[in-house]
Short mmCIF file of C-alpha atoms in Angstrom, two decimals:
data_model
loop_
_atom_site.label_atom_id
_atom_site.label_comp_id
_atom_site.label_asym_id
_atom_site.label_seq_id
_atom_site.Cartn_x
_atom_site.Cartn_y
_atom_site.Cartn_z
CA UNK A 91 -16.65 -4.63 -8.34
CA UNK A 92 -13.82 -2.49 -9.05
CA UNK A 93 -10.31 -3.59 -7.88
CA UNK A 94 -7.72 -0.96 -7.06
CA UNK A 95 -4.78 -1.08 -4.67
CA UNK A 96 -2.90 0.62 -1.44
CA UNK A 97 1.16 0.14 -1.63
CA UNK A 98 0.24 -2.35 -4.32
CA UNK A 99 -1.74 -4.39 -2.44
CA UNK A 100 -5.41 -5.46 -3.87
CA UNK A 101 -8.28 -4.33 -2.79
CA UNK A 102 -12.25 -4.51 -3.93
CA UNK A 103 -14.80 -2.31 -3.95
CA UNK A 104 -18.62 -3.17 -3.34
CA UNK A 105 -19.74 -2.32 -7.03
CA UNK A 106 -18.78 0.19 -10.06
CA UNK A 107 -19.31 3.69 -10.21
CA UNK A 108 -22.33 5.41 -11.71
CA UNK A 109 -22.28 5.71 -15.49
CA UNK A 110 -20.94 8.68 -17.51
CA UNK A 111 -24.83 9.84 -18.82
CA UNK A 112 -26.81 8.24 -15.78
CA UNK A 113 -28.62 9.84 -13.15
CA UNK A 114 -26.26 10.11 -10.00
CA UNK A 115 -28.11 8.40 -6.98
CA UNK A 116 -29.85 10.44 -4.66
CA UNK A 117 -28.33 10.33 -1.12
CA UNK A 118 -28.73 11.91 2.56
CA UNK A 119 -25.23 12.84 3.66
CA UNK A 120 -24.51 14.48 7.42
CA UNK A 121 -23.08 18.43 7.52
CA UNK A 122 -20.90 19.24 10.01
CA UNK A 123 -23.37 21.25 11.60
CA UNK A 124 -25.15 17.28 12.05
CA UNK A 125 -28.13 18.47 9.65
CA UNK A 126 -28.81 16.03 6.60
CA UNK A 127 -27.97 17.13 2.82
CA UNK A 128 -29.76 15.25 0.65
CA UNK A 129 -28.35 15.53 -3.51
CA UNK A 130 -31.79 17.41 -4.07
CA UNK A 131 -30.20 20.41 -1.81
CA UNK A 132 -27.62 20.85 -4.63
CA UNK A 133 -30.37 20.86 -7.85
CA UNK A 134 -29.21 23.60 -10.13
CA UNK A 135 -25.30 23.83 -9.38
CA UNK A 136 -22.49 21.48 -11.04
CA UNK A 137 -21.10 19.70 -8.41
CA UNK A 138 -17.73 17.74 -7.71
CA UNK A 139 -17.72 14.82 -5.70
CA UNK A 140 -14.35 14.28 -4.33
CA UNK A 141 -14.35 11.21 -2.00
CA UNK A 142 -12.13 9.75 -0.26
CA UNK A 143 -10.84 7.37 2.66
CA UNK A 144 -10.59 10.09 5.33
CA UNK A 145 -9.24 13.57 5.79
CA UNK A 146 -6.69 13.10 8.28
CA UNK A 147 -4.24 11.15 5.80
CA UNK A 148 -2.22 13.22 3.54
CA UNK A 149 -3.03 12.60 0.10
CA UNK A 150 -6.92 13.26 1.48
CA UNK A 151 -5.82 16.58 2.67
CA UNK A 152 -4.50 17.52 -0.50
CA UNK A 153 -7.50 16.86 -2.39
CA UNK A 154 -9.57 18.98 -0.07
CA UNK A 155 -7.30 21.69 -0.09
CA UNK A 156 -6.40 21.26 -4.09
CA UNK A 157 -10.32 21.52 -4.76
CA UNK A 158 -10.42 24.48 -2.30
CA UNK A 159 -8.18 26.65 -4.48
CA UNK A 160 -9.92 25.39 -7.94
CA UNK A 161 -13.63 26.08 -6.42
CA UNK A 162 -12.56 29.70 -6.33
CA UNK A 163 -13.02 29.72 -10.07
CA UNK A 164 -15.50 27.36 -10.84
CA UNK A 165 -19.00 29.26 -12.07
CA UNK A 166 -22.40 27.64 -10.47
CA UNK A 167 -20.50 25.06 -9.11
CA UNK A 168 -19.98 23.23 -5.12
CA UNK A 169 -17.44 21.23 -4.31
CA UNK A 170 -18.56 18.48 -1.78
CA UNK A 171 -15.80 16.60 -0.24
CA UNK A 172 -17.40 12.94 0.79
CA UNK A 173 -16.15 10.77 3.41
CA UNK A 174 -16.64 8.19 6.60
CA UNK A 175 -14.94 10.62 8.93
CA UNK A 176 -16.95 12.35 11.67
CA UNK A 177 -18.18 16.10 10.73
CA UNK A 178 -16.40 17.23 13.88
CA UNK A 179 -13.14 16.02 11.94
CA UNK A 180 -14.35 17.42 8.70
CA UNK A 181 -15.16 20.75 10.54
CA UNK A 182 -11.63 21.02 12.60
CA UNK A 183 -9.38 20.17 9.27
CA UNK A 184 -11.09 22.94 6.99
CA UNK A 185 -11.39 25.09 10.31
CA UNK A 186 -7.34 24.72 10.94
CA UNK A 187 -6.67 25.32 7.19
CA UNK A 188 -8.99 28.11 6.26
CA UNK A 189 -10.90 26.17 3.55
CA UNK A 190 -14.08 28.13 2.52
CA UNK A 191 -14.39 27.01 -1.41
CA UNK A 192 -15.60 22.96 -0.25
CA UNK A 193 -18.06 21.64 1.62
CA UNK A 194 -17.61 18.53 3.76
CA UNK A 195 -20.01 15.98 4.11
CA UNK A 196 -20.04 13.11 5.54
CA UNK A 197 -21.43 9.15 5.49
CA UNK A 198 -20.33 8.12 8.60
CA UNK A 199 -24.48 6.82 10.19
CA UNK A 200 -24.63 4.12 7.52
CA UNK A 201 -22.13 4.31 4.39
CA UNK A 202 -25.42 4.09 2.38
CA UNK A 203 -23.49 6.64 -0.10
CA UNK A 204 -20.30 4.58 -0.58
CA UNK A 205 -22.81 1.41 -0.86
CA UNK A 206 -25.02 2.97 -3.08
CA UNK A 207 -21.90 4.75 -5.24
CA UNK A 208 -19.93 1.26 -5.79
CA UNK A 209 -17.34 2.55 -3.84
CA UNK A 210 -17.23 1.16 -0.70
CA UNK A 211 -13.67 -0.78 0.39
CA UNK A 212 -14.24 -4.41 1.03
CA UNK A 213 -12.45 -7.11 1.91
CA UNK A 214 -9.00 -4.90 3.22
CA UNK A 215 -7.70 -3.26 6.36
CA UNK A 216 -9.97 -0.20 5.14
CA UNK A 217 -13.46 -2.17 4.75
CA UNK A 218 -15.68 0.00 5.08
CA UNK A 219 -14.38 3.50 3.99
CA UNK A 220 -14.70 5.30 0.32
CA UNK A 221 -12.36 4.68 -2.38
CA UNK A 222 -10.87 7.85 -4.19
CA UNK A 223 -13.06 8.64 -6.63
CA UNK A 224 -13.96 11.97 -8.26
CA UNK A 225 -17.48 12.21 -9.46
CA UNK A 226 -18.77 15.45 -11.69
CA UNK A 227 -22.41 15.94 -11.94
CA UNK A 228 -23.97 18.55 -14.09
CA UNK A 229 -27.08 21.10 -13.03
CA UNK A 230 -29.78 18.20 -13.43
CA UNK A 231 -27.42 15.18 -11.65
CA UNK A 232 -26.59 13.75 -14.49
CA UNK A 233 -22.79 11.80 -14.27
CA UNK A 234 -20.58 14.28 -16.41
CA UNK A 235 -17.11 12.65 -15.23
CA UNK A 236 -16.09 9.57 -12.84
CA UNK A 237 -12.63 8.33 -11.78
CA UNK A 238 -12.14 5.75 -9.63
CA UNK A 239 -8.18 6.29 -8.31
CA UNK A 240 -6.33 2.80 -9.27
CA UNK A 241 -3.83 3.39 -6.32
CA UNK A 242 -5.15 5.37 -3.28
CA UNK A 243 -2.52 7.12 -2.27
CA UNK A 244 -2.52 8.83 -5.60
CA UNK A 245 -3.95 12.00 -6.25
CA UNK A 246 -7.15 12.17 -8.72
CA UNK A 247 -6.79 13.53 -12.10
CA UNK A 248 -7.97 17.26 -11.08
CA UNK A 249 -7.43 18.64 -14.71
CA UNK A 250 -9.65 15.83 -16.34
CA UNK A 251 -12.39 16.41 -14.01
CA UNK A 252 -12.71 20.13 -13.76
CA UNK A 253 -12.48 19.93 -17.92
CA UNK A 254 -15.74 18.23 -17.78
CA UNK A 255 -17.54 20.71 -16.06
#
């Protein structure tokens, strides 16, 4: 269990992130077109994980929009930004702001991802929604880089993350 905090306040998660070395867990996340992408659909590209509580807060939007502009750059590598929130939100926000570099996915059917990640709020006003967390996987899904946000509403360390890729 990893404790962080929102405004200072404790709060638990439902386990620890996967391992710099490991094999990330496989998972079955919804598109915003509603089809399922499991982690085998991304076998041969670096990815970034960025997760978070849900896009319609503002320090969620600017980690979608921050790993918009860095995608541009990034060789053989997706962006997939992971959350609760329905695709149709994930689909209006990057619609509205003209985001083409990410791709939004979502565990809203059973948070089997944020369950099987570790990072899964418990216990808090936001039970059941993802901590922040950025999560780099290389070509074969092996955990490059993982950062579990101590405070929420701050931003991830984008530099340290895209450095491990």
């Amino acid at each position: 269990m990893a404790s962080i905090t929102l405004g200072g306040n404790p709060i638990n998660t439902n386990g620890e992130l996967p391992k710099v070395g490991s094999k990330a867990p496989d998972f079955k996340l919804v598109k915003t077109d509603l089809s399922i992408a499991p982690l085998a659909d991304y076998a041969g590209s670096k990815l970034v994980l960025n997760i978070f509580p849900s896009i319609d807060t503002g320090t969620c939007a600017t980690s979608v929009r921050t790993f918009n502009e860095k995608a541009s750059t990034l060789e053989n590598t997706k962006v997939l930004c992971i959350s609760r929130d329905l695709p149709f939100a994930q689909k209006r926000f990057c619609g509205a702001e003209g985001l083409e570099n990410v791709e939004n996915l979502s565990d809203f059917r059973d948070g089997s991802f944020g369950k099987d990640y570790g990072l899964a709020m418990v216990e808090s006003v936001l039970a059941g929604l993802h901590s922040r967390v950025v999560i780099i996987l290389d070509e074969n899904g092996t955990v490059k880089y993982a950062e579990q946000v101590p405070e929420i509403a701050d931003e991830p360390n984008y530099e340290a993350a895209l450095n491990s890729l």
